[in-house]
Amino acid sequence: MTVSIKTPEEIEKMRVAGRLAADVLEMIEPHIRPGVTTEELDRLCHDHIVNVQQAIPAPLNYKGYPKSICTSINHVVCHGIPNDKPLRDGDILNIDVTVIKDGYHGDSSRMFLVGNTPEWAQRLCRVTQECLYKGIELVRPGARLGDIGEVIQKHAEKNGFSVVREYCGHGIGKGFHEEPQVLHYGRAGTGLELKEGMTFTIEPMLNQGRAETRTLGDGWTAITKDRKLSAQWEHTLVVTADGYEIFTLRKDDTIARTSA
């Protein structure tokens, strides 16, 4: 496993790409309401990335993926393809955005509540975000990937949710998906040791029911096998000399951009 250590110049480019990804998620929030289609949300994001940010939507044509963002609703775990079906009151929606600017990727996703969402669905979204934050807060040189996996798994299971195993976080930079794989379950003290300059995503997916998923016939859309709800939050970050810096932080985030 070859994990690239980014130079200060590369980190600055990733900082810019991460800020753009965060900006897309902030831009789209006012448009999310019952009756809007995910195809319309995809069009708005695409136009913003291409025309306003002068950047590239990484998912478009990536291994044949047909759209510029991923939109995963309710029991869709990840990689949902935008379509012409309107959002309904009470839905939960994950939008996953990856922007390429000057050859470097910024990758982030967050949950949106559509209209009047039931409290139990809101709780799943809230606990999943807490898992993301708990994982990020352990990032520093000398920590191990298993530390991140264990704290996420423990918090999820303590709250009665399961952690998806088939999908994970990943290294990122010039490549959309680089080494290492960042699992959202595991055992503290195991796995790769983190070093300053490593860049990767943490993106836990929690299910209301069982952890198992299956992929639909389109080859992309992953759903929960038991059709219960799933939620995901994601940030891109770098290991700094004394902790972490989050590249994709938004105004609605309640975690600090850096650990200092």
XYZ file of N, CA and C in Angstrom:
780
model
N 0.848 -1.196 0.000
C 0.000 0.000 0.000
C 0.884 1.247 0.000
N 0.769 2.061 -1.046
C 1.538 3.293 -1.144
C 0.632 4.475 -0.851
N 0.885 5.144 0.256
C 0.088 6.308 0.654
C 0.933 7.548 0.396
N 0.398 8.456 -0.420
C 1.195 9.632 -0.785
C 1.143 10.679 0.330
N 2.284 11.291 0.572
C 2.385 12.416 1.497
C 2.366 13.689 0.652
N 1.411 14.557 0.893
C 1.239 15.739 0.061
C 2.214 16.846 0.475
N 2.695 17.563 -0.524
C 3.557 18.724 -0.284
C 2.700 19.916 0.149
N 3.310 20.958 0.719
C 2.544 22.164 1.060
C 1.807 22.749 -0.147
N 2.409 22.671 -1.332
C 1.746 23.194 -2.536
C 0.521 22.355 -2.889
N 0.642 21.045 -2.757
C -0.505 20.171 -3.028
C -1.609 20.390 -1.994
N -1.220 20.552 -0.755
C -2.206 20.781 0.308
C -2.976 22.071 0.052
N -2.304 23.096 -0.432
C -2.996 24.353 -0.742
C -4.008 24.145 -1.865
N -3.655 23.352 -2.881
C -4.602 23.071 -3.967
C -5.796 22.266 -3.459
N -5.543 21.336 -2.545
C -6.645 20.553 -1.972
C -7.522 21.416 -1.073
N -6.921 22.386 -0.423
C -7.678 23.335 0.400
C -8.694 24.083 -0.474
N -8.232 24.508 -1.652
C -9.112 25.222 -2.586
C -10.227 24.295 -3.075
N -9.876 23.080 -3.500
C -10.882 22.134 -4.007
C -11.890 21.781 -2.919
N -11.412 21.607 -1.692
C -12.308 21.300 -0.584
C -13.271 22.432 -0.300
N -12.778 23.658 -0.369
C -13.642 24.812 -0.135
C -14.737 24.893 -1.194
N -14.386 24.548 -2.428
C -15.384 24.559 -3.501
C -16.457 23.491 -3.276
N -16.050 22.301 -2.850
C -17.035 21.242 -2.568
C -17.999 21.683 -1.465
N -17.445 22.298 -0.415
C -18.295 22.801 0.675
C -19.260 23.865 0.157
N -18.766 24.714 -0.727
C -19.581 25.794 -1.289
C -20.768 25.237 -2.079
N -20.562 24.144 -2.805
C -21.666 23.535 -3.567
C -22.767 23.072 -2.610
N -22.382 22.421 -1.519
C -23.381 21.929 -0.570
C -24.113 23.077 0.128
N -23.435 24.190 0.346
C -24.115 25.367 0.910
C -25.042 26.004 -0.115
N -24.613 26.043 -1.360
C -25.421 26.633 -2.425
C -26.730 25.884 -2.638
N -26.677 24.549 -2.566
C -27.846 23.746 -2.945
C -28.897 23.678 -1.840
N -28.516 23.944 -0.603
C -29.443 23.741 0.527
C -30.796 24.438 0.357
N -30.863 25.714 -0.056
C -32.176 26.370 -0.170
C -33.090 25.747 -1.222
N -32.529 24.974 -2.130
C -33.320 24.375 -3.215
C -33.950 23.043 -2.816
N -33.589 22.515 -1.646
C -34.062 21.181 -1.254
C -35.387 21.304 -0.515
N -36.438 20.807 -1.145
C -37.791 20.903 -0.589
C -38.654 19.832 -1.255
N -39.785 19.493 -0.648
C -40.677 18.529 -1.292
C -41.086 19.016 -2.689
N -41.107 18.088 -3.648
C -41.526 18.411 -5.010
C -40.389 18.638 -5.985
N -39.193 18.999 -5.488
C -38.053 19.181 -6.387
C -37.487 17.808 -6.741
N -36.965 17.681 -7.953
C -36.377 16.404 -8.365
C -34.862 16.428 -8.128
N -34.302 15.252 -7.927
C -32.847 15.182 -7.768
C -32.147 15.519 -9.090
N -32.833 15.327 -10.211
C -32.270 15.739 -11.498
C -32.078 17.258 -11.545
N -33.048 17.990 -10.995
C -32.926 19.450 -10.932
C -31.787 19.854 -10.005
N -31.650 19.169 -8.876
C -30.545 19.460 -7.958
C -29.204 19.184 -8.638
N -29.136 18.110 -9.413
C -27.914 17.788 -10.151
C -27.587 18.888 -11.158
N -28.596 19.377 -11.849
C -28.362 20.437 -12.843
C -27.829 21.705 -12.169
N -28.428 22.077 -11.039
C -27.980 23.271 -10.318
C -26.532 23.127 -9.850
N -26.204 21.955 -9.318
C -24.828 21.729 -8.849
C -23.853 21.728 -10.013
N -24.222 21.049 -11.098
C -23.348 21.001 -12.269
C -23.050 22.407 -12.787
N -24.111 23.210 -12.951
C -23.927 24.565 -13.483
C -23.059 25.406 -12.554
N -23.230 25.241 -11.248
C -22.456 26.015 -10.274
C -20.978 25.628 -10.342
N -20.715 24.317 -10.391
C -19.327 23.841 -10.436
C -18.634 24.293 -11.721
N -19.321 24.119 -12.845
C -18.696 24.382 -14.146
C -18.635 25.878 -14.445
N -19.741 26.589 -14.242
C -19.831 27.982 -14.697
C -19.380 28.993 -13.655
N -19.683 28.738 -12.380
C -19.324 29.691 -11.330
C -17.924 29.389 -10.796
N -17.670 28.124 -10.480
C -16.388 27.756 -9.872
C -15.292 27.487 -10.899
N -15.675 27.369 -12.168
C -14.702 27.041 -13.224
C -13.935 25.763 -12.863
N -14.690 24.780 -12.405
C -14.113 23.515 -11.946
C -14.817 22.353 -12.654
N -14.467 21.140 -12.243
C -14.984 19.925 -12.892
C -15.712 19.080 -11.851
N -16.936 18.613 -12.153
C -17.607 17.663 -11.258
C -17.010 16.262 -11.451
N -16.297 15.772 -10.455
C -15.547 14.517 -10.604
C -16.415 13.297 -10.923
N -17.642 13.179 -10.355
C -18.409 11.953 -10.640
C -18.815 11.796 -12.106
N -19.001 12.907 -12.829
C -19.539 12.838 -14.188
C -18.603 12.035 -15.090
N -19.128 10.920 -15.599
C -18.396 9.990 -16.479
C -17.291 9.219 -15.758
N -17.239 9.285 -14.433
C -16.261 8.487 -13.689
C -16.698 7.017 -13.731
N -15.932 6.207 -14.422
C -16.270 4.783 -14.617
C -17.692 4.611 -15.154
N -18.137 5.592 -15.925
C -19.461 5.514 -16.544
C -20.593 6.117 -15.743
N -20.305 6.710 -14.588
C -21.379 7.334 -13.798
C -21.966 8.503 -14.597
N -23.322 8.590 -14.682
C -23.921 9.512 -15.650
C -24.206 10.931 -15.165
N -24.004 11.238 -13.896
C -24.401 12.544 -13.361
C -23.239 13.225 -12.642
N -23.477 14.461 -12.189
C -22.414 15.272 -11.587
C -22.360 15.186 -10.071
N -23.437 14.713 -9.438
C -23.469 14.487 -7.991
C -24.135 13.141 -7.729
N -24.012 12.648 -6.508
C -24.778 11.473 -6.063
C -25.880 11.952 -5.124
N -27.086 11.410 -5.307
C -28.227 11.767 -4.464
C -28.841 10.488 -3.909
N -28.688 10.276 -2.607
C -29.105 9.009 -1.990
C -30.233 9.291 -0.993
N -31.410 8.748 -1.288
C -32.628 9.059 -0.534
C -33.042 7.873 0.328
N -33.344 8.140 1.593
C -33.950 7.177 2.519
C -33.134 5.889 2.648
N -33.540 4.800 1.984
C -32.854 3.521 2.146
C -31.697 3.354 1.162
N -31.412 4.385 0.362
C -30.232 4.345 -0.512
C -29.010 4.709 0.329
N -28.019 3.815 0.329
C -26.826 3.987 1.167
C -25.878 5.000 0.541
N -25.611 4.843 -0.759
C -24.696 5.742 -1.457
C -24.839 5.533 -2.958
N -24.259 6.465 -3.727
C -24.156 6.378 -5.190
C -25.511 6.399 -5.890
N -26.530 6.978 -5.244
C -27.818 7.146 -5.907
C -27.693 8.094 -7.099
N -28.334 7.738 -8.206
C -28.246 8.526 -9.440
C -29.418 9.504 -9.505
N -29.160 10.801 -9.671
C -30.263 11.769 -9.793
C -31.235 11.378 -10.907
N -32.542 11.593 -10.617
C -33.570 11.245 -11.602
C -34.748 12.228 -11.503
N -35.830 11.924 -12.209
C -36.951 12.864 -12.296
C -38.043 12.606 -11.253
N -37.749 11.799 -10.241
C -38.735 11.530 -9.193
C -38.672 12.638 -8.131
N -39.798 13.284 -7.815
C -39.762 14.395 -6.860
C -39.473 13.921 -5.425
N -38.769 14.749 -4.671
C -38.589 14.497 -3.242
C -39.932 14.633 -2.535
N -40.100 13.844 -1.474
C -41.350 13.858 -0.710
C -41.110 14.401 0.692
N -42.156 14.961 1.255
C -42.091 15.440 2.630
C -41.702 14.288 3.559
N -40.689 14.508 4.394
C -40.240 13.475 5.327
C -39.050 12.672 4.854
N -38.635 12.864 3.584
C -37.454 12.156 3.085
C -36.190 12.636 3.799
N -35.180 11.755 3.838
C -33.823 12.191 4.151
C -32.988 11.980 2.894
N -32.094 12.935 2.632
C -31.349 12.955 1.373
C -29.878 13.218 1.645
N -29.015 12.368 1.086
C -27.582 12.641 1.089
C -27.183 13.157 -0.290
N -26.469 14.282 -0.301
C -25.859 14.770 -1.535
C -24.350 14.675 -1.371
N -23.722 13.982 -2.323
C -22.279 13.754 -2.311
C -21.678 14.508 -3.496
N -20.754 15.419 -3.185
C -20.168 16.313 -4.182
C -18.653 16.117 -4.193
N -18.072 15.957 -5.371
C -16.615 15.974 -5.505
C -16.247 16.920 -6.635
N -15.402 17.891 -6.312
C -14.991 18.927 -7.254
C -13.512 18.745 -7.577
N -13.153 18.873 -8.857
C -11.746 18.884 -9.268
C -11.377 20.313 -9.662
N -10.358 20.844 -9.008
C -9.850 22.182 -9.344
C -8.329 22.097 -9.434
N -7.778 22.554 -10.556
C -6.329 22.497 -10.778
C -5.772 21.089 -10.537
N -6.569 20.078 -10.914
C -6.105 18.698 -10.864
C -6.270 17.995 -9.531
N -6.813 18.686 -8.520
C -6.954 18.085 -7.190
C -8.420 18.019 -6.781
N -8.748 16.985 -5.972
C -10.129 16.670 -5.614
C -10.501 17.179 -4.221
N -11.723 17.676 -4.113
C -12.343 17.956 -2.817
C -13.654 17.199 -2.753
N -13.848 16.382 -1.717
C -14.947 15.413 -1.660
C -15.695 15.584 -0.344
N -17.018 15.767 -0.416
C -17.800 15.964 0.810
C -19.240 15.569 0.572
N -19.895 15.113 1.625
C -21.337 14.866 1.532
C -21.995 15.199 2.861
N -23.304 15.455 2.794
C -24.051 15.733 4.008
C -25.501 15.310 3.820
N -26.185 15.166 4.937
C -27.603 14.826 4.932
C -28.451 16.092 4.932
N -29.577 16.023 4.231
C -30.586 17.085 4.232
C -31.922 16.479 4.650
N -32.661 17.208 5.470
C -34.000 16.795 5.877
C -35.006 17.493 4.968
N -35.881 16.722 4.334
C -36.829 17.270 3.359
C -38.176 17.479 4.046
N -38.555 18.729 4.223
C -39.838 19.026 4.863
C -39.856 18.588 6.311
N -40.955 17.957 6.716
C -41.140 17.523 8.106
C -40.678 16.077 8.255
N -39.427 15.914 8.665
C -38.827 14.585 8.778
C -39.072 14.025 10.172
N -39.465 12.742 10.294
C -39.716 12.150 11.620
C -38.485 12.228 12.514
N -38.730 12.340 13.826
C -37.628 12.499 14.774
C -36.659 11.326 14.704
N -37.160 10.103 14.523
C -36.279 8.944 14.494
C -35.359 8.961 13.279
N -35.819 9.560 12.172
C -34.956 9.704 10.993
C -33.921 10.807 11.232
N -34.360 11.882 11.880
C -33.430 12.950 12.238
C -32.328 12.419 13.153
N -32.712 11.522 14.063
C -31.731 10.970 15.017
C -30.651 10.172 14.285
N -31.044 9.369 13.304
C -30.063 8.624 12.510
C -29.074 9.586 11.849
N -29.584 10.650 11.258
C -28.714 11.634 10.599
C -27.783 12.289 11.612
N -28.312 12.617 12.783
C -27.517 13.309 13.804
C -26.400 12.412 14.335
N -26.723 11.162 14.632
C -25.718 10.242 15.180
C -24.636 9.949 14.136
N -25.020 9.870 12.867
C -24.030 9.636 11.813
C -23.045 10.791 11.730
N -23.548 12.024 11.854
C -22.649 13.178 11.860
C -21.746 13.161 13.094
N -22.294 12.771 14.231
C -21.477 12.648 15.446
C -20.353 11.632 15.235
N -20.659 10.521 14.540
C -19.628 9.513 14.244
C -18.510 10.111 13.407
N -18.881 10.904 12.390
C -17.872 11.562 11.561
C -16.969 12.439 12.424
N -17.574 13.251 13.273
C -16.799 14.164 14.109
C -15.886 13.406 15.078
N -16.400 12.332 15.667
C -15.588 11.549 16.609
C -14.387 10.927 15.898
N -14.597 10.486 14.661
C -13.479 9.940 13.887
C -12.440 11.003 13.567
N -12.903 12.167 13.127
C -11.981 13.254 12.775
C -11.154 13.680 13.982
N -11.789 13.754 15.146
C -11.105 14.273 16.333
C -9.928 13.401 16.786
N -9.844 12.170 16.286
C -8.728 11.287 16.629
C -7.552 11.403 15.656
N -7.738 12.172 14.578
C -6.701 12.255 13.542
C -5.522 13.097 14.025
N -4.351 12.498 13.973
C -3.093 13.173 14.330
C -1.960 12.222 13.962
N -0.739 12.732 13.804
C 0.389 11.828 13.538
C 0.535 10.802 14.672
N 0.762 9.549 14.310
C 0.913 8.491 15.310
C -0.358 7.739 15.620
N -1.517 8.332 15.323
C -2.780 7.600 15.477
C -2.866 6.539 14.386
N -3.765 5.582 14.562
C -3.930 4.520 13.568
C -5.351 4.522 13.012
N -5.483 3.994 11.801
C -6.806 3.976 11.175
C -7.812 3.188 12.006
N -7.335 2.157 12.711
C -8.242 1.391 13.567
C -8.844 2.211 14.700
N -8.125 3.259 15.142
C -8.667 4.149 16.170
C -9.931 4.833 15.663
N -9.867 5.292 14.406
C -11.010 5.970 13.786
C -12.171 4.994 13.623
N -11.866 3.800 13.098
C -12.906 2.804 12.888
C -13.610 2.412 14.171
N -12.827 2.214 15.250
C -13.438 1.761 16.501
C -14.353 2.821 17.101
N -13.916 4.075 17.117
C -14.746 5.099 17.762
C -16.055 5.302 17.001
N -15.998 5.188 15.665
C -17.225 5.307 14.862
C -18.146 4.122 15.123
N -17.601 2.912 15.081
C -18.411 1.707 15.287
C -19.059 1.710 16.665
N -18.288 2.063 17.692
C -18.829 2.041 19.061
C -19.966 3.037 19.231
N -19.795 4.254 18.682
C -20.842 5.269 18.842
C -22.098 4.878 18.066
N -21.907 4.314 16.874
C -23.055 3.873 16.075
C -23.834 2.773 16.792
N -23.106 1.747 17.246
C -23.780 0.586 17.839
C -24.373 0.915 19.200
N -23.736 1.813 19.944
C -24.287 2.259 21.231
C -25.656 2.903 21.035
N -25.846 3.544 19.874
C -27.111 4.211 19.565
C -28.083 3.337 18.778
N -27.728 2.040 18.609
C -28.650 1.097 17.985
C -28.577 1.031 16.473
N -27.519 1.601 15.885
C -27.378 1.586 14.435
C -26.233 0.665 14.016
N -26.236 0.275 12.739
C -25.171 -0.587 12.219
C -24.309 0.200 11.238
N -23.048 -0.223 11.099
C -22.089 0.443 10.220
C -21.953 -0.359 8.923
N -22.128 0.314 7.799
C -21.955 -0.324 6.491
C -20.497 -0.750 6.322
N -20.291 -1.983 5.862
C -18.943 -2.533 5.699
C -18.424 -2.413 4.263
N -19.318 -2.425 3.280
C -18.871 -2.532 1.879
C -18.263 -1.249 1.327
N -18.514 -0.134 1.973
C -18.026 1.154 1.473
C -17.256 1.857 2.580
N -16.253 2.645 2.192
C -15.383 3.235 3.201
C -14.821 4.559 2.707
N -14.114 5.263 3.605
C -13.371 6.441 3.211
C -12.122 6.044 2.439
N -11.406 7.051 1.942
C -10.300 6.752 1.028
C -9.330 7.921 0.959
N -8.085 7.573 0.602
C -7.129 8.611 0.269
C -7.616 9.408 -0.925
N -7.131 10.648 -1.030
C -7.614 11.531 -2.095
C -6.542 12.572 -2.375
N -6.520 13.074 -3.596
C -5.545 14.077 -3.996
C -5.702 14.320 -5.477
N -4.655 14.016 -6.248
C -4.791 14.045 -7.710
C -5.761 12.952 -8.145
N -5.737 11.850 -7.431
C -6.672 10.761 -7.691
C -7.946 10.930 -6.877
N -9.065 10.522 -7.460
C -10.359 10.551 -6.767
C -10.315 9.577 -5.581
N -9.820 8.365 -5.847
C -9.718 7.344 -4.798
C -8.286 6.830 -4.747
N -7.582 7.177 -3.683
C -6.206 6.753 -3.471
C -6.148 5.870 -2.228
N -4.950 5.354 -1.945
C -4.733 4.668 -0.670
C -4.589 5.717 0.428
N -4.983 5.423 1.657
C -5.462 4.130 2.153
C -6.986 4.045 2.116
N -7.509 2.852 2.357
C -8.932 2.709 2.650
C -9.153 3.047 4.128
N -10.192 3.810 4.392
C -10.495 4.245 5.762
C -11.792 3.570 6.194
N -11.657 2.474 6.943
C -12.826 1.716 7.383
C -13.510 2.431 8.549
N -14.815 2.264 8.628
C -15.597 2.911 9.690
C -15.965 1.926 10.803
N -15.163 0.895 10.918
C -15.285 -0.097 11.996
C -13.882 -0.634 12.227
N -13.653 -1.271 13.358
C -12.327 -1.826 13.581
C -11.907 -1.803 15.029
N -10.607 -1.904 15.241
C -10.063 -2.012 16.589
C -8.951 -0.994 16.765
N -9.037 -0.246 17.847
C -8.030 0.778 18.133
C -6.638 0.154 18.227
N -5.635 0.900 17.785
C -4.260 0.431 17.844
C -3.855 -0.436 16.667
N -4.764 -0.673 15.734
C -4.455 -1.478 14.545
C -4.520 -0.600 13.303
N -4.003 -1.133 12.208
C -4.104 -0.421 10.935
C -2.963 0.559 10.715
N -3.029 1.231 9.590
C -1.985 2.145 9.159
C -1.765 3.272 10.170
N -0.508 3.601 10.399
C -0.181 4.745 11.258
C -0.256 6.029 10.435
N -0.931 7.037 10.977
C -1.098 8.305 10.270
C 0.179 9.139 10.366
N 0.462 9.829 9.257
C 1.635 10.697 9.200
C 1.233 12.058 8.636
N 1.965 13.068 9.040
C 1.699 14.424 8.559
C 1.733 14.451 7.030
N 0.737 15.102 6.436
C 0.678 15.227 4.982
C -0.215 14.214 4.295
N -0.714 13.213 5.044
C -1.692 12.288 4.462
C -3.035 13.004 4.297
N -3.696 12.770 3.172
C -5.020 13.352 2.927
C -5.997 12.230 2.609
N -7.166 12.281 3.240
C -8.160 11.222 3.032
C -9.536 11.711 3.454
N -10.543 10.912 3.117
C -11.908 11.192 3.553
C -12.289 10.256 4.692
N -13.146 10.761 5.562
C -13.875 9.929 6.518
C -15.340 10.130 6.170
N -16.095 9.035 5.962
C -17.458 9.162 5.439
C -18.364 8.033 5.939
N -18.594 7.960 7.253
C -19.377 6.845 7.784
C -20.787 6.777 7.213
N -21.213 5.541 6.923
C -22.578 5.236 6.516
C -23.204 4.372 7.602
N -24.269 4.856 8.204
C -24.965 4.128 9.271
C -26.349 3.725 8.792
N -26.738 2.499 9.122
C -28.060 1.996 8.778
C -28.942 1.888 10.013
N -30.213 2.171 9.808
C -31.188 2.051 10.889
C -31.394 0.585 11.272
N -31.263 -0.290 10.293
C -31.433 -1.718 10.529
C -30.119 -2.460 10.405
N -30.118 -3.512 9.590
C -28.923 -4.328 9.426
C -27.905 -3.632 8.527
N -26.647 -4.070 8.614
C -25.557 -3.418 7.880
C -25.518 -3.797 6.400
N -26.158 -4.895 6.014
C -25.988 -5.424 4.657
C -26.600 -4.498 3.610
N -25.904 -4.426 2.459
C -26.389 -3.630 1.330
C -26.441 -4.498 0.083
N -27.108 -4.005 -0.923
C -27.035 -4.631 -2.251
C -27.077 -3.533 -3.309
N -26.529 -3.826 -4.466
C -26.450 -2.850 -5.550
C -27.533 -3.129 -6.579
N -28.236 -2.077 -6.993
C -29.305 -2.222 -7.979
C -28.742 -2.488 -9.372
N -29.626 -2.765 -10.302
C -29.238 -3.144 -11.667
C -28.511 -2.067 -12.440
N -28.600 -0.805 -11.975
C -27.875 0.256 -12.677
C -26.371 0.187 -12.428
N -25.961 -0.701 -11.502
C -24.547 -0.884 -11.221
C -23.957 0.125 -10.256
N -24.771 1.065 -9.790
C -24.277 2.114 -8.900
C -25.042 2.192 -7.581
N -26.367 2.269 -7.659
C -27.182 2.572 -6.483
C -27.102 1.452 -5.450
N -26.544 1.770 -4.277
C -26.472 0.803 -3.177
C -27.600 1.084 -2.204
N -28.350 0.046 -1.840
C -29.464 0.205 -0.899
C -29.290 -0.745 0.282
N -30.004 -0.456 1.361
C -30.010 -1.384 2.495
C -30.830 -2.608 2.101
N -30.340 -3.781 2.460
C -31.051 -5.017 2.095
C -32.429 -5.078 2.734
N -32.536 -4.532 3.975
C -33.829 -4.594 4.668
C -34.713 -3.379 4.399
N -34.252 -2.491 3.509
C -35.016 -1.308 3.097
C -35.216 -0.293 4.226
N -34.454 -0.405 5.289
C -34.507 0.613 6.346
C -33.568 1.762 5.992
N -33.710 2.872 6.704
C -33.004 4.096 6.351
C -31.491 3.976 6.511
N -30.778 4.793 5.729
C -29.327 4.894 5.824
C -28.941 6.367 5.762
N -27.844 6.729 6.453
C -27.369 8.119 6.436
C -25.849 8.127 6.298
N -25.326 9.236 5.758
C -23.876 9.373 5.557
C -23.486 10.847 5.636
N -22.315 11.105 6.240
C -21.678 12.425 6.214
C -20.212 12.221 5.852
N -19.615 13.206 5.157
C -18.238 13.035 4.683
C -17.479 14.354 4.683
N -16.224 14.282 5.097
C -15.292 15.398 4.952
C -13.969 14.894 4.379
N -13.257 15.804 3.703
C -11.877 15.575 3.276
C -10.959 16.335 4.223
N -9.886 15.685 4.675
C -8.989 16.323 5.635
C -7.541 15.927 5.388
N -6.638 16.649 6.075
C -5.203 16.368 6.017
C -4.694 16.190 7.444
N -3.737 15.294 7.604
C -3.060 15.139 8.892
C -2.022 16.257 8.995
N -2.114 17.070 10.039
C -1.164 18.166 10.256
C -0.119 17.735 11.287
N 0.806 18.634 11.597
C 1.883 18.305 12.543
C 1.343 17.930 13.912
N 0.195 18.529 14.298
C -0.334 18.268 15.641
C -1.794 17.826 15.640
N -2.332 17.446 14.473
C -3.729 17.018 14.457
C -4.272 16.921 13.049
N -5.270 17.747 12.734
C -5.939 17.673 11.433
C -6.358 19.065 10.981
N -6.622 19.157 9.677
C -7.320 20.304 9.090
C -8.377 19.762 8.153
N -9.618 20.224 8.294
C -10.722 19.803 7.423
C -10.789 20.762 6.238
N -10.674 20.233 5.033
C -10.720 21.068 3.828
C -12.146 21.452 3.434
N -13.134 20.632 3.822
C -14.492 20.772 3.290
C -15.481 21.305 4.328
N -14.988 22.005 5.338
C -15.861 22.507 6.400
C -16.869 23.518 5.845
N -18.105 23.429 6.329
C -19.165 24.356 5.929
C -19.582 25.227 7.124
N -20.399 26.227 6.846
C -20.882 27.124 7.914
C -21.755 26.378 8.926
N -22.454 25.324 8.475
C -23.346 24.600 9.390
C -22.609 23.588 10.259
N -21.320 23.372 10.012
C -20.566 22.397 10.803
C -20.344 22.911 12.220
N -20.317 21.972 13.167
C -20.080 22.334 14.575
C -18.760 21.788 15.097
N -17.883 21.392 14.193
C -16.543 20.948 14.556
C -15.563 21.997 14.054
N -14.454 22.170 14.732
C -13.466 23.161 14.323
C -12.767 22.711 13.045
N -12.368 23.682 12.232
C -11.664 23.371 10.985
C -10.329 22.683 11.255
N -9.629 23.107 12.308
C -8.359 22.502 12.679
C -8.396 22.055 14.128
N -7.461 21.183 14.486
C -7.429 20.654 15.854
C -6.666 21.588 16.796
N -6.004 22.594 16.226
C -5.202 23.491 17.068
C -6.096 24.439 17.852
